[in-house]
Amino acid sequence: MFIREYISLAPYTTFGIGGPARWFAEAGDEGSVVETVEFARERQAPLFVLGGGSNLLVSDDGFPGVVLHIALTGVEQQGSFFQVAAGEQWDPFVSLAVKRGFGGIECLAGIPGTVGGTPVQNVGAYGQEVAETVVSVRALDLHSLNFVELPAAGCGFSYRRSIFNSAERNRYIVTGVKYCLRRDAAPALSYPDLKQYFNNSNTSPDMDGVVSAVREIRRRKGMLLVEGEPDCRSAGSFFRNPVVPRSLYEEIASQAASGSVPAWSAQDGWLKISAAWLIEQSGFHKGFRMGAAGISSRHTLALINRGGASAKDIAALRDRIVAAVEQRFGIHLEPEPVWLGPEG
Ligand SMILES: Cc1cc2nc3c(=O)[nH]c(=O)nc-3n(C[C@H](O)[C@H](O)[C@H](O)COP(=O)(O)OP(=O)(O)OC[C@H]3O[C@@H](n4cnc5c(N)ncnc54)[C@H](O)[C@@H]3O)c2cc1C
């Protein structure tokens, strides 16, 4: 295991923002993961697990502890089961599964980051989420320093949540994920954007067709990482869609000029309201600029680094949006990306 010092974290994030890590380790196997944990413990330094940095905003002051970059690779297939190492890139894995004739994750094409990051926030898009296909998560338990195999039922998956980003945050280091995919399944076409994409087509799309459509829809929204595109210097959607009781939804809808508000049903009869709609109704628009920070010109939910933005710039825009939505609707928007390091 090789540990470097004072390594700038900005190149390891899709925002392209952030100061240095005091220590930076790259783990290509489980032994190196354990060694890095021991290294941090010996120095009583905080530890942060870094995947693809696509759901991350790093402080301008960096991180005063050990950053453990997960670089374990390997994909093993047994029938419909795929055991994938946490450092594998997610999108190429989706392509591989589809190429081998398996479905269940086709709508999640084009999402950046690593396989290890997918159970953390139960990655989801266009009508699918990984909770539907994860069988188990292999992880180092920092309480016991043993590797454990957590069944999906023990991962506490719900909308953009799992035990890994809530109740047991900082307890597990994911080293692998086992998925059960469906051979020759019909592609999932439940999401309105996807249905609309194929509206004018007479034939039903195959799995490859759906993957291409998802990538194209993402590209149009600036939600596909494309080299040199300022709209994708982001962490994807910056805010979660708030889940509210039906009574609050109806109150908001009754005041809306259109009489309706984009929303999806959630658990227990509650509704997930479009955060993008709330933001737009609170005085913001696509392409909104605040210094070097801004809102993507193609997607209201994505805050972007317009070039040379600091974490402070992004945080100032975040705070302005949160305050405006709170004042207009009494709803507190929750950021999706993880903040690393001191804020101030
Ligand atoms: C353009 C764009 C589009 C996006 N679209 C979507 C989308 O449609 N749907 C969606 O859900 N997300 C989306 N995202 C967000 C992001 O891609 C996902 O959340 C992704 O799964 C994050 O993985 P990562 O490896 O980059 O994690 P990182 O950003 O490196 O880390 C995020 C969090 O996960 C933890 N973590 C990462 N790896 C591990 C591990 N091995 N063990 C333990 N903890 C770990 C980190 O400590 C951190 O707390 C998008 C982001 C971008 C930039």
Short mmCIF file of C-alpha atoms and ligand atoms in Angstrom, two decimals:
data_model
loop_
_atom_site.label_atom_id
_atom_site.label_comp_id
_atom_site.label_asym_id
_atom_site.label_seq_id
_atom_site.Cartn_x
_atom_site.Cartn_y
_atom_site.Cartn_z
CA MET A 1 0.00 0.00 0.00
CA PHE A 2 1.35 3.42 -0.97
CA ILE A 3 0.16 6.53 0.85
CA ARG A 4 0.73 9.96 -0.61
CA GLU A 5 0.45 13.31 1.15
CA TYR A 6 -1.26 16.62 0.35
CA ILE A 7 -3.00 15.39 -2.78
CA SER A 8 -5.47 17.78 -4.42
CA LEU A 9 -8.93 16.22 -4.42
CA ALA A 10 -10.43 18.44 -7.15
CA PRO A 11 -9.37 16.11 -10.02
CA TYR A 12 -11.04 13.20 -8.20
CA THR A 13 -14.47 14.89 -8.25
CA THR A 14 -16.92 15.64 -11.06
CA PHE A 15 -17.36 19.18 -9.69
CA GLY A 16 -13.60 19.72 -10.12
CA ILE A 17 -13.54 21.50 -6.77
CA GLY A 18 -11.71 20.94 -3.49
CA GLY A 19 -8.50 21.33 -1.52
CA PRO A 20 -5.96 18.63 -0.60
CA ALA A 21 -6.23 15.43 1.40
CA ARG A 22 -3.60 15.25 4.17
CA TRP A 23 -3.09 11.57 3.22
CA PHE A 24 -4.32 9.74 0.12
CA ALA A 25 -4.31 5.94 -0.28
CA GLU A 26 -5.42 3.87 -3.24
CA ALA A 27 -6.67 0.38 -2.37
CA GLY A 28 -6.63 -2.23 -5.13
CA ASP A 29 -7.47 -5.12 -2.80
CA GLU A 30 -9.16 -5.80 0.53
CA GLY A 31 -5.83 -6.12 2.36
CA SER A 32 -4.96 -2.53 1.40
CA VAL A 33 -8.37 -1.36 2.63
CA VAL A 34 -7.63 -2.84 6.08
CA GLU A 35 -4.06 -1.42 6.09
CA THR A 36 -5.37 2.06 5.29
CA VAL A 37 -7.87 1.87 8.14
CA GLU A 38 -5.06 0.86 10.51
CA PHE A 39 -2.87 3.71 9.17
CA ALA A 40 -5.65 6.22 9.94
CA ARG A 41 -6.29 4.73 13.39
CA GLU A 42 -2.60 4.87 14.35
CA ARG A 43 -2.66 8.61 13.62
CA GLN A 44 -6.15 9.12 15.06
CA ALA A 45 -6.98 10.73 11.72
CA PRO A 46 -10.49 10.77 10.24
CA LEU A 47 -11.05 8.45 7.27
CA PHE A 48 -13.07 9.16 4.13
CA VAL A 49 -13.94 6.58 1.47
CA LEU A 50 -13.77 7.97 -2.07
CA GLY A 51 -15.34 6.31 -5.09
CA GLY A 52 -15.76 8.25 -8.34
CA GLY A 53 -16.32 11.60 -6.58
CA SER A 54 -19.56 12.14 -8.48
CA ASN A 55 -21.72 12.77 -5.44
CA LEU A 56 -19.24 14.86 -3.55
CA LEU A 57 -18.41 18.47 -2.76
CA VAL A 58 -14.97 18.87 -1.20
CA SER A 59 -14.18 21.87 1.00
CA ASP A 60 -11.73 24.46 -0.32
CA ASP A 61 -9.63 23.65 2.76
CA GLY A 62 -9.50 19.98 1.78
CA PHE A 63 -9.67 17.13 4.27
CA PRO A 64 -7.33 16.85 7.28
CA GLY A 65 -7.45 13.03 7.37
CA VAL A 66 -6.94 9.95 5.19
CA VAL A 67 -8.80 9.62 1.89
CA LEU A 68 -9.13 5.99 0.85
CA HIS A 69 -9.68 5.75 -2.90
CA ILE A 70 -11.45 2.50 -3.74
CA ALA A 71 -9.73 0.91 -6.74
CA LEU A 72 -10.71 -2.78 -6.43
CA THR A 73 -11.64 -4.22 -9.81
CA GLY A 74 -13.21 -7.38 -11.22
CA VAL A 75 -16.55 -8.70 -12.45
CA GLU A 76 -17.52 -12.34 -11.91
CA GLN A 77 -20.68 -13.77 -13.42
CA GLN A 78 -22.47 -16.93 -12.30
CA GLY A 79 -25.72 -17.35 -14.19
CA SER A 80 -27.82 -14.27 -13.41
CA PHE A 81 -25.58 -13.22 -10.52
CA PHE A 82 -22.84 -10.63 -10.97
CA GLN A 83 -20.28 -10.11 -8.20
CA VAL A 84 -18.67 -6.76 -8.94
CA ALA A 85 -15.74 -5.13 -7.15
CA ALA A 86 -16.49 -1.73 -5.64
CA GLY A 87 -13.94 0.19 -7.71
CA GLU A 88 -15.41 -0.84 -11.07
CA GLN A 89 -17.01 2.08 -12.94
CA TRP A 90 -20.79 1.74 -12.88
CA ASP A 91 -21.64 2.76 -16.44
CA PRO A 92 -19.27 0.29 -18.19
CA PHE A 93 -20.74 -2.44 -15.95
CA VAL A 94 -24.25 -1.55 -17.18
CA SER A 95 -22.98 -1.82 -20.78
CA LEU A 96 -21.35 -5.19 -20.06
CA ALA A 97 -24.52 -6.61 -18.48
CA VAL A 98 -26.70 -5.43 -21.36
CA LYS A 99 -24.21 -6.78 -23.92
CA ARG A 100 -24.47 -10.18 -22.22
CA GLY A 101 -28.28 -10.01 -22.51
CA PHE A 102 -29.19 -9.02 -18.95
CA GLY A 103 -31.67 -6.42 -17.82
CA GLY A 104 -32.62 -4.79 -14.53
CA ILE A 105 -30.18 -1.87 -14.61
CA GLU A 106 -30.58 -0.59 -18.20
CA CYS A 107 -32.28 2.64 -17.06
CA LEU A 108 -29.29 3.40 -14.85
CA ALA A 109 -26.95 3.75 -17.85
CA GLY A 110 -24.89 6.93 -17.92
CA ILE A 111 -24.73 7.42 -14.15
CA PRO A 112 -21.12 8.23 -13.23
CA GLY A 113 -19.23 6.87 -10.23
CA THR A 114 -18.28 3.45 -8.96
CA VAL A 115 -20.16 0.25 -8.25
CA GLY A 116 -19.36 0.74 -4.54
CA GLY A 117 -21.17 4.07 -4.60
CA THR A 118 -24.42 2.61 -5.95
CA PRO A 119 -25.80 1.04 -2.75
CA VAL A 120 -24.76 4.08 -0.69
CA GLN A 121 -27.51 6.32 -2.01
CA ASN A 122 -29.53 3.57 -3.71
CA VAL A 123 -28.79 5.07 -7.10
CA GLY A 124 -31.86 5.47 -9.23
CA ALA A 125 -33.10 7.00 -12.48
CA TYR A 126 -35.80 6.64 -15.13
CA GLY A 127 -37.90 4.21 -13.13
CA GLN A 128 -35.21 1.89 -11.74
CA GLU A 129 -33.05 1.87 -8.62
CA VAL A 130 -30.29 -0.52 -7.58
CA ALA A 131 -32.32 -1.73 -4.58
CA GLU A 132 -34.31 -3.82 -7.11
CA THR A 133 -31.26 -5.85 -8.18
CA VAL A 134 -28.77 -5.79 -5.27
CA VAL A 135 -28.58 -9.21 -3.61
CA SER A 136 -25.88 -8.39 -1.06
CA VAL A 137 -23.14 -5.91 -0.27
CA ARG A 138 -19.67 -7.02 0.81
CA ALA A 139 -18.07 -4.56 3.20
CA LEU A 140 -15.44 -4.07 5.86
CA ASP A 141 -17.25 -3.43 9.15
CA LEU A 142 -15.24 -0.77 10.97
CA HIS A 143 -16.72 -1.84 14.31
CA SER A 144 -15.25 -5.36 14.16
CA LEU A 145 -12.67 -4.97 11.35
CA ASN A 146 -14.22 -8.06 9.73
CA PHE A 147 -15.58 -8.37 6.22
CA VAL A 148 -19.33 -8.95 6.21
CA GLU A 149 -21.89 -9.88 3.57
CA LEU A 150 -24.97 -7.69 4.12
CA PRO A 151 -28.14 -9.00 2.45
CA ALA A 152 -30.16 -6.37 0.57
CA ALA A 153 -32.90 -6.59 3.21
CA GLY A 154 -30.38 -5.36 5.78
CA CYS A 155 -29.28 -2.37 3.70
CA GLY A 156 -32.33 -0.22 4.53
CA PHE A 157 -32.91 0.90 0.95
CA SER A 158 -35.43 3.66 0.23
CA TYR A 159 -35.46 6.73 -2.02
CA ARG A 160 -31.77 7.83 -2.28
CA ARG A 161 -31.13 6.24 1.12
CA SER A 162 -29.55 3.20 2.71
CA ILE A 163 -27.97 2.43 6.05
CA PHE A 164 -24.66 3.50 4.42
CA ASN A 165 -25.71 7.16 4.18
CA SER A 166 -27.98 7.29 7.23
CA ALA A 167 -28.10 5.08 10.37
CA GLU A 168 -24.73 3.38 9.77
CA ARG A 169 -22.92 6.19 7.96
CA ASN A 170 -19.10 5.75 8.27
CA ARG A 171 -19.42 2.16 9.57
CA TYR A 172 -18.92 0.15 6.37
CA ILE A 173 -16.42 0.27 3.52
CA VAL A 174 -18.04 -1.40 0.54
CA THR A 175 -15.63 -3.66 -1.37
CA GLY A 176 -18.11 -5.44 -3.63
CA VAL A 177 -21.75 -5.67 -4.64
CA LYS A 178 -23.67 -8.72 -5.87
CA TYR A 179 -26.51 -8.05 -8.30
CA CYS A 180 -29.12 -10.45 -9.65
CA LEU A 181 -30.05 -9.42 -13.18
CA ARG A 182 -32.71 -10.81 -15.52
CA ARG A 183 -31.75 -12.65 -18.67
CA ASP A 184 -33.69 -11.65 -21.77
CA ALA A 185 -35.99 -9.42 -19.71
CA ALA A 186 -38.16 -6.88 -21.49
CA PRO A 187 -36.56 -3.45 -21.00
CA ALA A 188 -38.18 -1.22 -18.37
CA LEU A 189 -40.15 1.53 -20.00
CA SER A 190 -42.21 2.97 -17.17
CA TYR A 191 -40.78 6.49 -16.93
CA PRO A 192 -42.58 9.29 -18.80
CA ASP A 193 -39.40 10.72 -20.43
CA LEU A 194 -38.55 7.29 -21.81
CA LYS A 195 -42.07 6.53 -22.99
CA GLN A 196 -42.16 9.89 -24.74
CA TYR A 197 -38.79 9.21 -26.39
CA PHE A 198 -40.23 6.10 -28.04
CA ASN A 199 -43.67 7.60 -28.71
CA ASN A 200 -43.23 7.96 -32.42
CA SER A 201 -41.68 4.56 -32.89
CA ASN A 202 -43.81 1.64 -34.14
CA THR A 203 -41.55 -1.06 -32.74
CA SER A 204 -40.85 -1.79 -29.08
CA PRO A 205 -37.26 -0.95 -28.23
CA ASP A 206 -34.80 -3.63 -27.15
CA MET A 207 -32.41 -3.32 -24.22
CA ASP A 208 -29.72 -1.60 -26.34
CA GLY A 209 -32.34 0.84 -27.60
CA VAL A 210 -33.33 1.77 -24.04
CA VAL A 211 -29.71 2.23 -22.96
CA SER A 212 -29.08 4.53 -25.95
CA ALA A 213 -32.29 6.45 -25.21
CA VAL A 214 -31.38 6.92 -21.55
CA ARG A 215 -27.92 8.19 -22.54
CA GLU A 216 -29.41 10.56 -25.12
CA ILE A 217 -32.01 11.94 -22.65
CA ARG A 218 -29.23 12.40 -20.09
CA ARG A 219 -26.98 14.13 -22.63
CA ARG A 220 -29.76 16.60 -23.51
CA LYS A 221 -30.16 17.40 -19.81
CA GLY A 222 -26.41 17.75 -19.22
CA MET A 223 -26.61 14.70 -16.93
CA LEU A 224 -24.09 12.65 -18.89
CA LEU A 225 -20.41 13.34 -18.30
CA VAL A 226 -19.08 14.77 -21.54
CA GLU A 227 -15.50 16.07 -21.67
CA GLY A 228 -15.36 19.87 -21.79
CA GLU A 229 -19.11 20.41 -21.18
CA PRO A 230 -19.53 23.03 -18.41
CA ASP A 231 -23.09 21.83 -17.68
CA CYS A 232 -21.78 18.53 -16.39
CA ARG A 233 -19.20 19.92 -13.95
CA SER A 234 -21.69 19.02 -11.24
CA ALA A 235 -22.68 16.28 -8.84
CA GLY A 236 -25.83 15.50 -10.83
CA SER A 237 -29.04 16.46 -9.04
CA PHE A 238 -28.01 18.69 -6.16
CA PHE A 239 -31.28 18.37 -4.21
CA ARG A 240 -33.48 15.39 -3.35
CA ASN A 241 -37.12 15.60 -4.39
CA PRO A 242 -38.90 16.30 -1.08
CA VAL A 243 -41.41 13.70 0.10
CA VAL A 244 -44.46 15.42 1.61
CA PRO A 245 -47.89 14.49 2.99
CA ARG A 246 -50.74 14.62 0.47
CA SER A 247 -52.36 17.55 2.36
CA LEU A 248 -49.25 19.74 1.81
CA TYR A 249 -49.08 18.69 -1.84
CA GLU A 250 -52.74 19.69 -2.32
CA GLU A 251 -52.18 23.03 -0.61
CA ILE A 252 -49.23 23.78 -2.94
CA ALA A 253 -51.15 22.57 -6.02
CA SER A 254 -54.16 24.75 -5.15
CA GLN A 255 -51.93 27.83 -5.25
CA ALA A 256 -50.06 26.83 -8.41
CA ALA A 257 -50.99 28.76 -11.56
CA SER A 258 -51.28 25.49 -13.49
CA GLY A 259 -53.35 23.86 -10.71
CA SER A 260 -50.99 20.91 -10.58
CA VAL A 261 -47.45 20.19 -9.45
CA PRO A 262 -45.15 17.52 -10.92
CA ALA A 263 -45.05 14.72 -8.34
CA TRP A 264 -44.73 10.96 -7.99
CA SER A 265 -46.30 8.68 -5.43
CA ALA A 266 -44.06 7.69 -2.51
CA GLN A 267 -44.46 5.42 0.51
CA ASP A 268 -47.54 5.50 2.80
CA GLY A 269 -49.59 7.71 0.48
CA TRP A 270 -47.08 10.56 0.60
CA LEU A 271 -45.91 12.33 -2.55
CA LYS A 272 -42.46 13.10 -3.91
CA ILE A 273 -42.62 16.63 -5.33
CA SER A 274 -40.31 17.81 -8.10
CA ALA A 275 -37.54 19.84 -6.45
CA ALA A 276 -36.80 21.40 -9.86
CA TRP A 277 -40.37 22.77 -10.02
CA LEU A 278 -40.12 24.18 -6.47
CA ILE A 279 -36.82 25.86 -7.34
CA GLU A 280 -38.20 27.37 -10.55
CA GLN A 281 -41.30 28.66 -8.72
CA SER A 282 -38.98 30.29 -6.17
CA GLY A 283 -37.33 32.57 -8.71
CA PHE A 284 -34.54 30.51 -10.27
CA HIS A 285 -34.14 29.27 -13.81
CA LYS A 286 -31.93 27.09 -15.95
CA GLY A 287 -28.68 28.96 -16.64
CA PHE A 288 -28.99 31.08 -13.46
CA ARG A 289 -25.57 32.46 -12.48
CA MET A 290 -24.11 33.51 -9.18
CA GLY A 291 -20.44 34.28 -9.75
CA ALA A 292 -18.57 31.16 -10.82
CA ALA A 293 -21.39 28.92 -9.54
CA GLY A 294 -24.61 28.43 -11.44
CA ILE A 295 -27.56 26.27 -12.38
CA SER A 296 -27.10 24.05 -15.42
CA SER A 297 -28.55 25.57 -18.58
CA ARG A 298 -30.29 22.23 -19.20
CA HIS A 299 -31.40 21.00 -15.79
CA THR A 300 -32.64 23.12 -12.88
CA LEU A 301 -31.61 20.54 -10.28
CA ALA A 302 -27.92 20.55 -11.18
CA LEU A 303 -25.68 23.18 -9.59
CA ILE A 304 -22.54 23.61 -11.67
CA ASN A 305 -19.01 24.87 -11.47
CA ARG A 306 -19.02 27.41 -14.33
CA GLY A 307 -15.21 27.50 -14.20
CA GLY A 308 -13.00 28.27 -11.23
CA ALA A 309 -15.82 27.99 -8.68
CA SER A 310 -14.88 27.26 -5.09
CA ALA A 311 -16.85 25.05 -2.72
CA LYS A 312 -17.82 28.28 -0.97
CA ASP A 313 -19.38 29.59 -4.22
CA ILE A 314 -21.45 26.41 -4.64
CA ALA A 315 -22.47 26.51 -0.96
CA ALA A 316 -23.59 30.15 -1.28
CA LEU A 317 -25.84 29.28 -4.23
CA ARG A 318 -27.13 26.19 -2.39
CA ASP A 319 -28.02 28.33 0.65
CA ARG A 320 -29.77 30.95 -1.50
CA ILE A 321 -31.92 28.30 -3.19
CA VAL A 322 -32.74 26.50 0.07
CA ALA A 323 -33.76 29.79 1.74
CA ALA A 324 -35.94 30.87 -1.21
CA VAL A 325 -37.80 27.52 -1.42
CA GLU A 326 -38.26 27.48 2.34
CA GLN A 327 -39.68 31.00 2.34
CA ARG A 328 -42.06 30.35 -0.58
CA PHE A 329 -43.27 26.82 0.29
CA GLY A 330 -42.11 26.05 3.85
CA ILE A 331 -40.19 23.06 2.46
CA HIS A 332 -36.54 22.54 3.39
CA LEU A 333 -34.63 21.10 0.42
CA GLU A 334 -32.00 18.54 1.31
CA PRO A 335 -28.77 18.42 -0.69
CA GLU A 336 -27.90 15.07 -2.26
CA PRO A 337 -24.08 15.31 -2.52
CA VAL A 338 -21.86 14.58 0.46
CA TRP A 339 -19.88 17.51 1.85
CA LEU A 340 -16.28 16.62 2.78
CA GLY A 341 -14.08 18.75 5.03
CA PRO A 342 -14.64 21.94 6.97
CA GLU A 343 -17.32 24.32 5.73
CA GLY A 344 -16.68 27.95 6.49
C1 LIG B 1 -23.73 14.09 -14.24
C2 LIG B 1 -24.21 13.28 -13.06
C3 LIG B 1 -25.40 12.57 -13.13
C4 LIG B 1 -25.86 11.83 -12.03
N1 LIG B 1 -27.04 11.15 -12.14
C5 LIG B 1 -27.49 10.43 -11.08
C6 LIG B 1 -28.73 9.72 -11.16
O1 LIG B 1 -29.41 9.74 -12.18
N2 LIG B 1 -29.15 9.02 -10.08
C7 LIG B 1 -28.41 8.96 -8.93
O2 LIG B 1 -28.86 8.30 -7.99
N3 LIG B 1 -27.23 9.61 -8.82
C8 LIG B 1 -26.76 10.34 -9.86
N4 LIG B 1 -25.58 11.04 -9.74
C9 LIG B 1 -24.83 11.01 -8.47
C10 LIG B 1 -23.69 9.97 -8.41
O3 LIG B 1 -23.24 9.63 -9.69
C11 LIG B 1 -24.10 8.69 -7.70
O4 LIG B 1 -24.55 8.97 -6.40
C12 LIG B 1 -22.92 7.69 -7.60
O5 LIG B 1 -23.40 6.43 -7.20
C13 LIG B 1 -21.84 8.12 -6.61
O6 LIG B 1 -20.80 7.15 -6.67
P1 LIG B 1 -19.29 7.56 -6.48
O7 LIG B 1 -18.47 6.33 -6.62
O8 LIG B 1 -18.93 8.69 -7.40
O9 LIG B 1 -19.31 8.06 -4.97
P2 LIG B 1 -18.51 9.29 -4.33
O10 LIG B 1 -19.02 10.57 -4.88
O11 LIG B 1 -17.06 9.05 -4.40
O12 LIG B 1 -18.98 9.17 -2.81
C14 LIG B 1 -20.31 9.48 -2.44
C15 LIG B 1 -20.57 8.91 -1.03
O13 LIG B 1 -20.52 7.49 -1.08
C16 LIG B 1 -19.51 7.01 -0.21
N5 LIG B 1 -18.85 5.88 -0.87
C17 LIG B 1 -18.42 5.80 -2.14
N6 LIG B 1 -17.86 4.59 -2.37
C18 LIG B 1 -17.96 3.91 -1.22
C19 LIG B 1 -17.55 2.61 -0.80
N7 LIG B 1 -16.93 1.77 -1.63
N8 LIG B 1 -17.80 2.24 0.48
C20 LIG B 1 -18.43 3.07 1.36
N9 LIG B 1 -18.82 4.31 1.02
C21 LIG B 1 -18.59 4.72 -0.25
C22 LIG B 1 -18.54 8.16 0.00
O14 LIG B 1 -17.83 8.04 1.23
C23 LIG B 1 -19.52 9.33 0.00
O15 LIG B 1 -20.11 9.44 1.26
C24 LIG B 1 -25.10 11.79 -10.83
C25 LIG B 1 -23.88 12.52 -10.76
C26 LIG B 1 -23.45 13.25 -11.86
C27 LIG B 1 -22.15 14.02 -11.76
#
